[in-house]
Coordinates of C-alpha atoms and ligand atoms in Angstrom, one line a residue:
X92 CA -12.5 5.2 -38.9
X93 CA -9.9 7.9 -38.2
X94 CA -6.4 7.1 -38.3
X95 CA -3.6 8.6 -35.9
X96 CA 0.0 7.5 -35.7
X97 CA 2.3 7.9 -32.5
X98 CA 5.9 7.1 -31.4
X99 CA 4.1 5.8 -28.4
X100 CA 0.8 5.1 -26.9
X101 CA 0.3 4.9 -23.2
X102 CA -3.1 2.6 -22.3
X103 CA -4.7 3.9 -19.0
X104 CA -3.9 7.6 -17.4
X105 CA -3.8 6.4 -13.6
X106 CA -0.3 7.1 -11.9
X107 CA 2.0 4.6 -13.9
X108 CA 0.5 5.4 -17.0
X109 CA 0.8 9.0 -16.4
X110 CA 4.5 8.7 -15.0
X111 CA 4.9 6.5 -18.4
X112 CA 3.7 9.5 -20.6
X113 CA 5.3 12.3 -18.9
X114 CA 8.8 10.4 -19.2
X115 CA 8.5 10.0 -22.4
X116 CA 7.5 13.5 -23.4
X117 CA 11.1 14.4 -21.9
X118 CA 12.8 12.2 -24.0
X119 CA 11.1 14.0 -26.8
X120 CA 9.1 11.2 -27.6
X121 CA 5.4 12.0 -29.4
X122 CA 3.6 10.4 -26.7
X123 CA -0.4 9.6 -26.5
X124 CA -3.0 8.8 -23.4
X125 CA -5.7 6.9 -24.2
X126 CA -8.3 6.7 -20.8
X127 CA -12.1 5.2 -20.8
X128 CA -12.8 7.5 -17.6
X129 CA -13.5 9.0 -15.6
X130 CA -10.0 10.4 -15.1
X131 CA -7.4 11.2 -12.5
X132 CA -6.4 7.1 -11.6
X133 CA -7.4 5.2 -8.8
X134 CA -5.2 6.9 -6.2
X135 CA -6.7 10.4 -6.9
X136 CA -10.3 9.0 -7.0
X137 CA -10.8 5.7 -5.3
X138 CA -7.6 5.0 -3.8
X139 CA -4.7 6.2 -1.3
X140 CA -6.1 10.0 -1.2
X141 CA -9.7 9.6 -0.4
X142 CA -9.1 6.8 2.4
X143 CA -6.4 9.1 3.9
X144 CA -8.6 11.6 4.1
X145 CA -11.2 10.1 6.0
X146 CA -8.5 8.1 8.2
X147 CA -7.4 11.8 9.4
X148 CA -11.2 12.4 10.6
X149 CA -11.4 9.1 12.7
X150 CA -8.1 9.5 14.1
X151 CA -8.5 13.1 15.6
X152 CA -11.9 11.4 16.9
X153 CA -9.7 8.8 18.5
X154 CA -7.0 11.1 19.4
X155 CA -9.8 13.3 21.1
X156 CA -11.5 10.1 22.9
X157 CA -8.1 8.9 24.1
X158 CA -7.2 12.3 25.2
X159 CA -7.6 12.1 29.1
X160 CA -4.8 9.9 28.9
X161 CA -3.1 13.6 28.4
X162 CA -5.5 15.3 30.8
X163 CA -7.5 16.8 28.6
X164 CA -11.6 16.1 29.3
X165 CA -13.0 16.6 25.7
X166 CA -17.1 16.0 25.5
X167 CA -19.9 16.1 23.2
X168 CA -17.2 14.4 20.4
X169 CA -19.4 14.1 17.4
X170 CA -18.6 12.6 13.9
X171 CA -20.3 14.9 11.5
X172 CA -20.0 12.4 8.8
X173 CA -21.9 14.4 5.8
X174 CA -19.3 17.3 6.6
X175 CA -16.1 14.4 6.6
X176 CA -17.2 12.8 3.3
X177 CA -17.5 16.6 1.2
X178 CA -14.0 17.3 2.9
X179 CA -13.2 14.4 1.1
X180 CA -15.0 15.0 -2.2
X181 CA -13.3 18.5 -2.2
X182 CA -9.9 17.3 -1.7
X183 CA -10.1 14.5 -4.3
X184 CA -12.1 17.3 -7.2
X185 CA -8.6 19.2 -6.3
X186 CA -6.2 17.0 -6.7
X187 CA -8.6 15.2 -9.8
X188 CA -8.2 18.8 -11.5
X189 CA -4.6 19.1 -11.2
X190 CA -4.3 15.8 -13.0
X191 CA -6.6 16.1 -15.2
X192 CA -5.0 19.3 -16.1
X193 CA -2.1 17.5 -16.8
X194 CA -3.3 14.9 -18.7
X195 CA -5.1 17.1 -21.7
X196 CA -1.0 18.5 -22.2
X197 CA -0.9 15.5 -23.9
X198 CA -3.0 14.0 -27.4
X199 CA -6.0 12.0 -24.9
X200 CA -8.4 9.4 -26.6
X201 CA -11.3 8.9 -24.4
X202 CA -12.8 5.1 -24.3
X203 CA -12.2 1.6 -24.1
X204 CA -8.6 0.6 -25.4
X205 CA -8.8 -2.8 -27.3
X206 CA -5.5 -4.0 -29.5
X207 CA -6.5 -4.9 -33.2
X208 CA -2.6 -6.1 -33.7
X209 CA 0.7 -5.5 -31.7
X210 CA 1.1 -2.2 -33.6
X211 CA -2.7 -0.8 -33.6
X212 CA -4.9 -0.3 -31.0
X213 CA -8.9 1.2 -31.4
X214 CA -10.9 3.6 -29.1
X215 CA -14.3 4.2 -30.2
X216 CA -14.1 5.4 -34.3
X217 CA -9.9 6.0 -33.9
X218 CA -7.2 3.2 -34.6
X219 CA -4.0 4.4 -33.5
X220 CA -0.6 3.0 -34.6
X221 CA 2.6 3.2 -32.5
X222 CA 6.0 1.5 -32.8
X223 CA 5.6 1.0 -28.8
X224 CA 3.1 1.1 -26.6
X225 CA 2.8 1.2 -22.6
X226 CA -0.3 -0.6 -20.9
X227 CA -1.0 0.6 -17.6
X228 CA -4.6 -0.5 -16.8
X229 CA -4.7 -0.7 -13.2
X230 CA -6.7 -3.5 -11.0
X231 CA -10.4 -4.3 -10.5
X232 CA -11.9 -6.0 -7.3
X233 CA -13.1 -9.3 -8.8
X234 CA -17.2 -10.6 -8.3
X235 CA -17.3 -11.9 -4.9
X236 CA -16.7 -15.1 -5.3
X237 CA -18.5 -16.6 -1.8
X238 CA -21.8 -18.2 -2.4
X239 CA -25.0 -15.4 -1.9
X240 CA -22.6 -12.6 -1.8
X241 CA -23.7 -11.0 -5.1
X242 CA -27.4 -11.5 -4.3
X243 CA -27.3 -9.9 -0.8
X244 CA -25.3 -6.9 -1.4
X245 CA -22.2 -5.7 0.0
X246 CA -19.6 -2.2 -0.8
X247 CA -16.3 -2.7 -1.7
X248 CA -13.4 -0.1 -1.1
X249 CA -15.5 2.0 -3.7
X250 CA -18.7 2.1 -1.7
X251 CA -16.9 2.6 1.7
X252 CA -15.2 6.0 0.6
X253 CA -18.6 7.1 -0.6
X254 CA -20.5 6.1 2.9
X255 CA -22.5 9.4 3.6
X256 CA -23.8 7.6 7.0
X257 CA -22.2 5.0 8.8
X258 CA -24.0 1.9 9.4
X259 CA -24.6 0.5 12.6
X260 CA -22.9 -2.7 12.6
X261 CA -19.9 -4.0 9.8
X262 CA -18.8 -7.5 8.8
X263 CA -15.3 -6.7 7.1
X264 CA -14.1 -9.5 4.9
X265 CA -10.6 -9.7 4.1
X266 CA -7.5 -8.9 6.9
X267 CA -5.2 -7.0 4.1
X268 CA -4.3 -3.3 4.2
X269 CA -7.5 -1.9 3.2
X270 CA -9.3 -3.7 5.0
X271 CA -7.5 -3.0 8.6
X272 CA -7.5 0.7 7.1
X273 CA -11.2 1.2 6.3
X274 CA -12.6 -1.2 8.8
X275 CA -10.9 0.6 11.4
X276 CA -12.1 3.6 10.2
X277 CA -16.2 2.6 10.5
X278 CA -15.6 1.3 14.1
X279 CA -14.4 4.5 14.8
X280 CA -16.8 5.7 13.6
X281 CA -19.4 4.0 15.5
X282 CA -19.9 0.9 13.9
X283 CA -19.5 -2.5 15.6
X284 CA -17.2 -4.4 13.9
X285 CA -16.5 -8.0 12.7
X286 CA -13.4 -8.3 10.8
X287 CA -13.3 -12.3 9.3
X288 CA -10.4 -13.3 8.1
X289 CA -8.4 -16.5 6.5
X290 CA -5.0 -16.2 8.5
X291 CA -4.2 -16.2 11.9
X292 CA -4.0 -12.3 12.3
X293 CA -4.5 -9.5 10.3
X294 CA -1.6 -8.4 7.3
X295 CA -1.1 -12.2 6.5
X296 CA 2.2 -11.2 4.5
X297 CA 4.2 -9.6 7.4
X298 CA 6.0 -10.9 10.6
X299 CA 4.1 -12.7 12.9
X300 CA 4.9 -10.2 15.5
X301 CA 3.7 -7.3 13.8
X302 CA 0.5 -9.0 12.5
X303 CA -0.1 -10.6 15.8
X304 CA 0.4 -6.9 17.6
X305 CA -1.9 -5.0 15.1
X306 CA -4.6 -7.8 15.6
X307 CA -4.2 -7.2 19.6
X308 CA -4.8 -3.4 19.0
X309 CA -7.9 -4.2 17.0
X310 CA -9.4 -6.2 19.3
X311 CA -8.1 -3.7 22.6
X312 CA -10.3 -1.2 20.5
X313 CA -13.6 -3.4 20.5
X314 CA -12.8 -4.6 16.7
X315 CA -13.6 -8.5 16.8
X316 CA -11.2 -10.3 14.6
X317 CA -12.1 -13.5 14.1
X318 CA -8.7 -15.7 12.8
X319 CA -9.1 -18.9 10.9
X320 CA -12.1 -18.3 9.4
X321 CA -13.5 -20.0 6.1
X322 CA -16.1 -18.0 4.7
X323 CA -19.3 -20.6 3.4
X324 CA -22.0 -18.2 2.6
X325 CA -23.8 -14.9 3.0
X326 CA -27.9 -14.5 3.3
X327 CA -30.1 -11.9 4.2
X328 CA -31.8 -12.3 7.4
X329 CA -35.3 -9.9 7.8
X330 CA -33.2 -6.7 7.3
X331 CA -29.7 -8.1 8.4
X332 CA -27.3 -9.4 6.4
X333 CA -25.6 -12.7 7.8
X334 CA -22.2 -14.5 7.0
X335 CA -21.7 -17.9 7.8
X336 CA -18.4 -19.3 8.1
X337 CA -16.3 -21.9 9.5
X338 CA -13.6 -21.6 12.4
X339 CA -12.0 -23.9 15.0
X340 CA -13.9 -26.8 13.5
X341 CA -17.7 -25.7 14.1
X342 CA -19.2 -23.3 11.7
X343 CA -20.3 -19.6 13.0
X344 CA -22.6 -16.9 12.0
X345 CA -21.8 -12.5 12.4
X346 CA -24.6 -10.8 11.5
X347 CA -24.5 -6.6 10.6
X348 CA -26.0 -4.2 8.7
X349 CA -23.8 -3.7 6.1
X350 CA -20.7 -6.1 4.5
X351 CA -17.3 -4.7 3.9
X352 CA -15.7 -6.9 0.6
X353 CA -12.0 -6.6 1.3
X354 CA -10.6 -9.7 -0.3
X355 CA -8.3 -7.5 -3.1
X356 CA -7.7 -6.4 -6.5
X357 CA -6.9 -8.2 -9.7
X358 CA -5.2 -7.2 -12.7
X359 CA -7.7 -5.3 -15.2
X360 CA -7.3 -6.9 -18.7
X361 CA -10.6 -7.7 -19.7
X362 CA -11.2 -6.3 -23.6
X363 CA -7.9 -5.5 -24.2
X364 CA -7.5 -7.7 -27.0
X365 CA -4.1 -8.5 -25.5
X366 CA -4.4 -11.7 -27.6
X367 CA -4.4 -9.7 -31.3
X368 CA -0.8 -7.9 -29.7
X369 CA 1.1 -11.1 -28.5
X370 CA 0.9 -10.2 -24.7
X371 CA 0.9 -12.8 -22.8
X372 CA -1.2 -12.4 -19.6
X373 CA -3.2 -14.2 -16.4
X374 CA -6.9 -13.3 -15.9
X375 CA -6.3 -13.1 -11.9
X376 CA -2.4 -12.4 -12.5
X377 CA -1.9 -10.1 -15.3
X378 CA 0.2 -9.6 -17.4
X379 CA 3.6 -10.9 -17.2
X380 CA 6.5 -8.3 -17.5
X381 CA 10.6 -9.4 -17.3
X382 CA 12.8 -6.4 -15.3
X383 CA 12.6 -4.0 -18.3
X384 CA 9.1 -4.2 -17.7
X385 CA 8.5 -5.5 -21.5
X386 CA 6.2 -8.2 -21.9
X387 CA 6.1 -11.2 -23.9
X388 CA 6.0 -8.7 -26.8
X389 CA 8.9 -6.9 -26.4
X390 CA 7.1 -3.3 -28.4
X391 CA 4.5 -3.5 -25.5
X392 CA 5.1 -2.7 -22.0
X393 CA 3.4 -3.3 -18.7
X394 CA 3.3 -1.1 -15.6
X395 CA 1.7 -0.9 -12.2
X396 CA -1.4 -2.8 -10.8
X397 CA -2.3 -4.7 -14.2
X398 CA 0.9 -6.5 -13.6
X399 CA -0.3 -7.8 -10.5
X400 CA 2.6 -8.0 -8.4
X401 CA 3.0 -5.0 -6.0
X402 CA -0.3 -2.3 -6.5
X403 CA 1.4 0.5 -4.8
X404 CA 1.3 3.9 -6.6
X405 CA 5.2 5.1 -6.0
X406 CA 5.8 1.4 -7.6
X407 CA 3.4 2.1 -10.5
X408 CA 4.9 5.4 -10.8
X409 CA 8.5 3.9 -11.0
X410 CA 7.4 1.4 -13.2
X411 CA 6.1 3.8 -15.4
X412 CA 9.5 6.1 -15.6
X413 CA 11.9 2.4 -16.1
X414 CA 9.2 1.4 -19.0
X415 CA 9.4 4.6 -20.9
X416 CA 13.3 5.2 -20.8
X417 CA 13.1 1.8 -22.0
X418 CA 10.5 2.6 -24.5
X419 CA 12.0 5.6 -26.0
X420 CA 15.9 4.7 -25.9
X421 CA 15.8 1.0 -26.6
X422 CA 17.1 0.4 -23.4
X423 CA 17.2 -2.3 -21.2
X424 CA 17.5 -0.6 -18.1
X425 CA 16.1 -3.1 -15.2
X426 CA 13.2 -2.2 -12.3
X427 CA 15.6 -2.5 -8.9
X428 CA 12.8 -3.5 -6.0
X429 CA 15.8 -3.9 -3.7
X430 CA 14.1 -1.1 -1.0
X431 CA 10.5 -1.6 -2.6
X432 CA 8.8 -1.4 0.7
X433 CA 6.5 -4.6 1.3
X434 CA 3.6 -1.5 2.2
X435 CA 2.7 0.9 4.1
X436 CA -0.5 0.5 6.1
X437 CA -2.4 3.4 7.4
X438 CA -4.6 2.0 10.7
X439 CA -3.6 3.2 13.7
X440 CA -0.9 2.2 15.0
X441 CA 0.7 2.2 11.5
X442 CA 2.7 -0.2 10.0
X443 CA 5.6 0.1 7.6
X444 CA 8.2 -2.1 5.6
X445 CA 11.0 -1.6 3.6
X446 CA 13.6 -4.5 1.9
X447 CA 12.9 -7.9 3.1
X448 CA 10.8 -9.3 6.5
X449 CA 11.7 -12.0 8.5
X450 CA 9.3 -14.3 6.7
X451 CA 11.1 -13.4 3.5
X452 CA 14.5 -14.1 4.9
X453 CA 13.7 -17.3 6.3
X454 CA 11.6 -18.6 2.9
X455 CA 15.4 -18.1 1.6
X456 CA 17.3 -19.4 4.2
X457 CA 19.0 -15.9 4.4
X458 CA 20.7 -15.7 7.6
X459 CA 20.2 -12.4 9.4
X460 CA 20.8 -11.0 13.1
X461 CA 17.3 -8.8 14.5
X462 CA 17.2 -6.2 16.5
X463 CA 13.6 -4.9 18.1
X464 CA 12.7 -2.2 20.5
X465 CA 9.5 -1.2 21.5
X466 CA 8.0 2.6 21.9
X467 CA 6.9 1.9 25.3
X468 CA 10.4 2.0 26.4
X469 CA 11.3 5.2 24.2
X470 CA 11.0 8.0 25.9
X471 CA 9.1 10.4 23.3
X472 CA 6.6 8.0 23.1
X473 CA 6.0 8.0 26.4
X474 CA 5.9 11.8 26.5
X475 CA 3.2 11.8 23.6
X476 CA 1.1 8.5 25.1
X477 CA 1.7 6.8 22.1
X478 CA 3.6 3.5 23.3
X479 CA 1.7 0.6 20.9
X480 CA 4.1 -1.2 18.7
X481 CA 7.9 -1.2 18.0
X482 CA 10.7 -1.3 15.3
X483 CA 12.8 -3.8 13.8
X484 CA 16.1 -3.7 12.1
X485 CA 17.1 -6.9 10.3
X486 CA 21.0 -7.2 8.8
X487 CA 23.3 -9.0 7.3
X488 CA 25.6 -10.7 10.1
X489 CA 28.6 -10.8 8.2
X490 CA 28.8 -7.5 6.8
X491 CA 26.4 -5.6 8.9
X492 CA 24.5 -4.5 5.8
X493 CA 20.9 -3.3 6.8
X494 CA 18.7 -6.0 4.8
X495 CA 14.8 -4.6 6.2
X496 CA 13.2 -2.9 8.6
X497 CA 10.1 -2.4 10.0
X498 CA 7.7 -0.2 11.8
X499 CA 4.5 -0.1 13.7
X500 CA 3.7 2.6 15.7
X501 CA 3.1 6.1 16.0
X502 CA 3.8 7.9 12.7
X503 CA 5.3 4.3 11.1
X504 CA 4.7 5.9 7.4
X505 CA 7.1 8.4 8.0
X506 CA 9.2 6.7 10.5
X507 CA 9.9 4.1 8.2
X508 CA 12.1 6.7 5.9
X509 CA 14.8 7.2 7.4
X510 CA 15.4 3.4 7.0
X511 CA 14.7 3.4 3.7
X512 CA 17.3 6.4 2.9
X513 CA 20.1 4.0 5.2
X514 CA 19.2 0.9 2.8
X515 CA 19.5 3.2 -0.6
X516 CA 23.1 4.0 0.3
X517 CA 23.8 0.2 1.5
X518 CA 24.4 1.3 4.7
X519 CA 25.4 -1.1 7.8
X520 CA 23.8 -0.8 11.3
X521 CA 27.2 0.9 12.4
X522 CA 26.7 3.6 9.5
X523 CA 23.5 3.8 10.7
X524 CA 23.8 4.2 14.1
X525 CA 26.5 7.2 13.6
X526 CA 23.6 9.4 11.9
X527 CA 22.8 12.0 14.7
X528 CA 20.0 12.1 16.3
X529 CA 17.7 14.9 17.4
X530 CA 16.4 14.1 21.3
X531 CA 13.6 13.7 21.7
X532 CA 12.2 12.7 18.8
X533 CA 10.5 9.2 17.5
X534 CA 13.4 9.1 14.9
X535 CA 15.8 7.7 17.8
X536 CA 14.1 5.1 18.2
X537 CA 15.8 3.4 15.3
X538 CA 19.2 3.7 17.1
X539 CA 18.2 1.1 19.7
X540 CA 17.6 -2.3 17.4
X541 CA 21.0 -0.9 15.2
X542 CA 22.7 -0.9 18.1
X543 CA 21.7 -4.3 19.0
X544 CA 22.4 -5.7 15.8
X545 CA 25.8 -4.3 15.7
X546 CA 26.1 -5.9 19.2
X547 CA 25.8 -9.3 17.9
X548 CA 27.5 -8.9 14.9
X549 CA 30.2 -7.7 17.0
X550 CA 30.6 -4.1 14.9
X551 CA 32.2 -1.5 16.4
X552 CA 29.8 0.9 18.0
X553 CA 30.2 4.8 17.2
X554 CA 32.4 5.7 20.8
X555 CA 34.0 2.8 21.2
X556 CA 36.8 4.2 20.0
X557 CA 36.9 6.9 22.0
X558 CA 35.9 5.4 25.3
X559 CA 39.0 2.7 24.3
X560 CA 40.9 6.3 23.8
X561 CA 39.3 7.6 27.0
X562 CA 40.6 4.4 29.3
X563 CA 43.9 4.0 27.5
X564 CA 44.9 7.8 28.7
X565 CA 43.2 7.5 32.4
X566 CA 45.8 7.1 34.9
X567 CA 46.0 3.8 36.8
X568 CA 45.7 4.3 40.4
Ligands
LIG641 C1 -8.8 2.1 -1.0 C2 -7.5 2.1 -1.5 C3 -6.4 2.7 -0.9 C4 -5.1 2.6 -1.4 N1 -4.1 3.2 -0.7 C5 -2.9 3.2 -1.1 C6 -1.8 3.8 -0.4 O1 -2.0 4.4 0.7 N2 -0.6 3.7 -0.9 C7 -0.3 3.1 -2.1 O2 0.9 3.1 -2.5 N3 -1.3 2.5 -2.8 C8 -2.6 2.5 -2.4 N4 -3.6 2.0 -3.1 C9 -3.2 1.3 -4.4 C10 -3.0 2.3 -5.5 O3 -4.1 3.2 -5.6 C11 -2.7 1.6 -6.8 O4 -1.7 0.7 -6.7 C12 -2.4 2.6 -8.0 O5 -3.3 3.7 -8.0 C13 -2.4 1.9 -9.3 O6 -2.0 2.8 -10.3 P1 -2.1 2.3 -11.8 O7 -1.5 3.4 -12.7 O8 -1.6 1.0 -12.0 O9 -3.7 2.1 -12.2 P2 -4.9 3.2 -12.1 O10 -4.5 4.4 -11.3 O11 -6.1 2.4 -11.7 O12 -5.1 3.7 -13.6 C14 -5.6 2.8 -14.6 C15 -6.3 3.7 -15.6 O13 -6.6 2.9 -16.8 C16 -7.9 3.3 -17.3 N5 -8.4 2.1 -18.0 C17 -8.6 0.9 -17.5 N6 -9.0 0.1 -18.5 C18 -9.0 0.8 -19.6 C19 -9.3 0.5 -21.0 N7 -9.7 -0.8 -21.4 N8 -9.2 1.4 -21.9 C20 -8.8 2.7 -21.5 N9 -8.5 3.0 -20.3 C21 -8.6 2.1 -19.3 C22 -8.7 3.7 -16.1 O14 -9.7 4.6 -16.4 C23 -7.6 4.4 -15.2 O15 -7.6 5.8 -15.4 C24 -4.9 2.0 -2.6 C25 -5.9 1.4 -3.3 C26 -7.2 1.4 -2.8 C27 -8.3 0.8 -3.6

């Protein structure tokens, strides 16, 4: 056994942990990794940058299909999937190596973390002793838990970034982000598609008008999504693999090639020993963490996916930074998730969130005024051909305050921040509306639905003034 003491040990070197480790080093902590492998985190390897990177192959395909919209005739298109999948590989060994690089700046055990007591913690032959320590873990996707799944076979997010051939045909189970992202990518691919899901369109969590429009695009595209499904039980068939499940009473069958598992991540705290430290924690949950991000011991921290609530990296990341100032300065310094976006999905069209959705607000009884306008009235988006979808403002309709928005459409992901600068100064749709806009752009769109909310909240609208100005000077004839 060797023995190694630390101010503080960070458990997992994914993107909270590393945010975690790299805070703390500035603080002038003496800060340790420890990281079973292989590393770089889930966003680097498995994650956000592989799946973008294929999602830019099959939407220049689309883009290229869809050109003659545009007048441009484009033939022979070809998906030259072994060449897509090394782009990939290359692009994820970079950004892996840059991490990695980063990572060995600090002291790194390699291996399976497991808590003897709340102040030691072994890897392999070392038992390392800290006054605090951060656990950041990540998520796993859980066993299928549908009857014959295991036995027939199917790829998870994991397998479907690795496809080095597309199969012919695709069930996809699950209707959250991933899912709509990858299974959107195979059918453009080439595959026919079956997307089965619980709810009654795809991205259960937001609006029903923005689920119910993405769902519409899907299916416009030759993507069947079947709503209200109940999945019963998956068998192979000769050399197909069939799901059977149960919708509008009767029970069905979809039959492919390959199935998609798309049903989510849990928490990752199996082996931890969380038990021997006083953490308290959920096997699908996690672990539990108050707004300093302690948990119930109040030396060991939690951050990003393992706690189980939001599994987006710049939330993990954030997470990480509140924990360590914490850590380090005895602080109690508390996680704001005010403009914590609900997510950002990557399908085509994108779709975007940021404070709270219309479902949210009316779960609370929140009173809110809405204002909507859709990109096939906005002139850019005409110009471009990109017309699916539309933005949403919601605000407060006594004071104006901007309380959400959302996008879906062309370029949503980046659309969506400039709402999400307005909210982090607290600004009103009338402060929000007198931020100048360039013409034409897909930015302007915004101004539309602020305008209409500061319409019914009776704000004044940037002008006003002047035109009052204007009339008041005219000379009565
Ligand atoms: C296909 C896909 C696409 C995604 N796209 C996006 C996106 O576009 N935007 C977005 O915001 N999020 C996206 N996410 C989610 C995002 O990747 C995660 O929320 C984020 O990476 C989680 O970071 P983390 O630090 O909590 O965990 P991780 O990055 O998973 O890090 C956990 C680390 O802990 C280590 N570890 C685990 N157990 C032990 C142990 N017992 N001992 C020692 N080490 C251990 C692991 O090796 C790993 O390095 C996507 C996820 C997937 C699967």
């Amino acid at each position: 056994m060797n023995r190694h003491k630390h101010d503080l040990v960070v458990v997992g070197a994914g993107s909270g942990g590393y945010a975690a480790a790299r805070t703390a080093r500035d603080f002038g902590c003496d800060v340790a990794l420890i990281d079973r492998g292989p590393l770089g985190g889930l966003c680097i390897l498995r994650g956000c940058m592989p799946s973008k990177a294929l999602l830019a192959s099959s939407d220049a395909l689309y883009d290229a299909r869809e050109a003659g919209a545009l007048g441009i005739h484009a033939t022979g298109l070809r998906a030259d999937i072994p060449f897509i999948a090394a782009r990939k590989r290359a692009l994820v060994k970079d950004f892996a190596d840059y991490r990695i690089d980063g990572i060995h700046r600090f002291p790194l055990y390699t291996g399976d973390a497991r808590f003897l007591s709340p102040a030691e913690i072994s890897v392999g032959d070392d038992v390392i002793e800290a006054a605090k320590f951060v656990i950041a873990t990540g998520s796993i996707v859980p066993p299928g838990a549908i009857e014959g799944l295991e036995e027939t076979g199917y790829v998870d997010t994991d397998g479907i970034l690795e496809l080095e051939s597309i199969p012919d045909s695709v069930i996809v189970l699950g209707g959250g982000y991933t899912a709509c992202e990858l299974g959107q990518f195979v059918a453009r691919m080439g595959a026919r598609t079956t997307m089965l899901i619980r709810s009654g369109h795809l991205l259960t969590d937001m609006d029903d008008d923005v689920g119910d429009a993405l769902t519409g695009y899907f299916r416009e595209e030759g993507i069947d999504v079947v709503t209200k499904t109940k999945l019963l039980r998956v068998a192979w068939r000769g050399d197909k693999k069939v799901v059977t499940y149960e919708a509008g009473g009767r029970q069905h069958e979809a039959i492919a090639d390959e199935i998609f598992y798309a049903l989510g991540r849990i928490p990752n705290v199996a082996g931890l020993g969380l038990e021997n430290a006083g953490v308290a924690y959920h096997t699908s949950r996690g672990i539990g963490v108050d707004a300093t991000l302690r948990t119930s011991n109040p030396k060991i921290f939690a951050v990003g996916d393992v706690t189980g609530e939001y599994m987006l990296v710049h939330v993990a990341i954030y997470q990480g930074e509140v924990a360590s100032r914490n850590a380090c300065l005895n602080g109690a310094e508390e996680a704001d998730y005010r403009l914590v976006p609900a997510y950002t999905v990557f399908s085509d069209p994108q779709v975007a969130g940021v404070g709270k959705n219309e479902k949210e607000l009316q779960r609370t009884a929140t009173p809110y005024v809405r204002g909507r306008y859709d990109f096939a009235e906005h002139g850019k988006a005409m110009c471009l051909g990109k017309t699916k979808g539309f933005v949403k403002i919601l605000a407060d309709p006594q004071s104006g305050r901007m309380l959400g928005a959302t996008v879906i459409g062309p370029q949503g992901s980046e659309l969506i921040h400039e709402a999400i600068v307005a909210m982090n100064y607290n600004a009103t749709v009338a402060d929000f509306m007198r931020i100048p806009h360039l013409h034409p752009t897909l930015s302007e769109i915004w101004t539309y639905p602020a305008e209409e909310c500061a319409a019914q909240i009776g704000m004044k609208i940037p002008g006003d003034e002047q035109m009052e100005l204007a009339t008041t000077a005219e000379p009565s004839s």
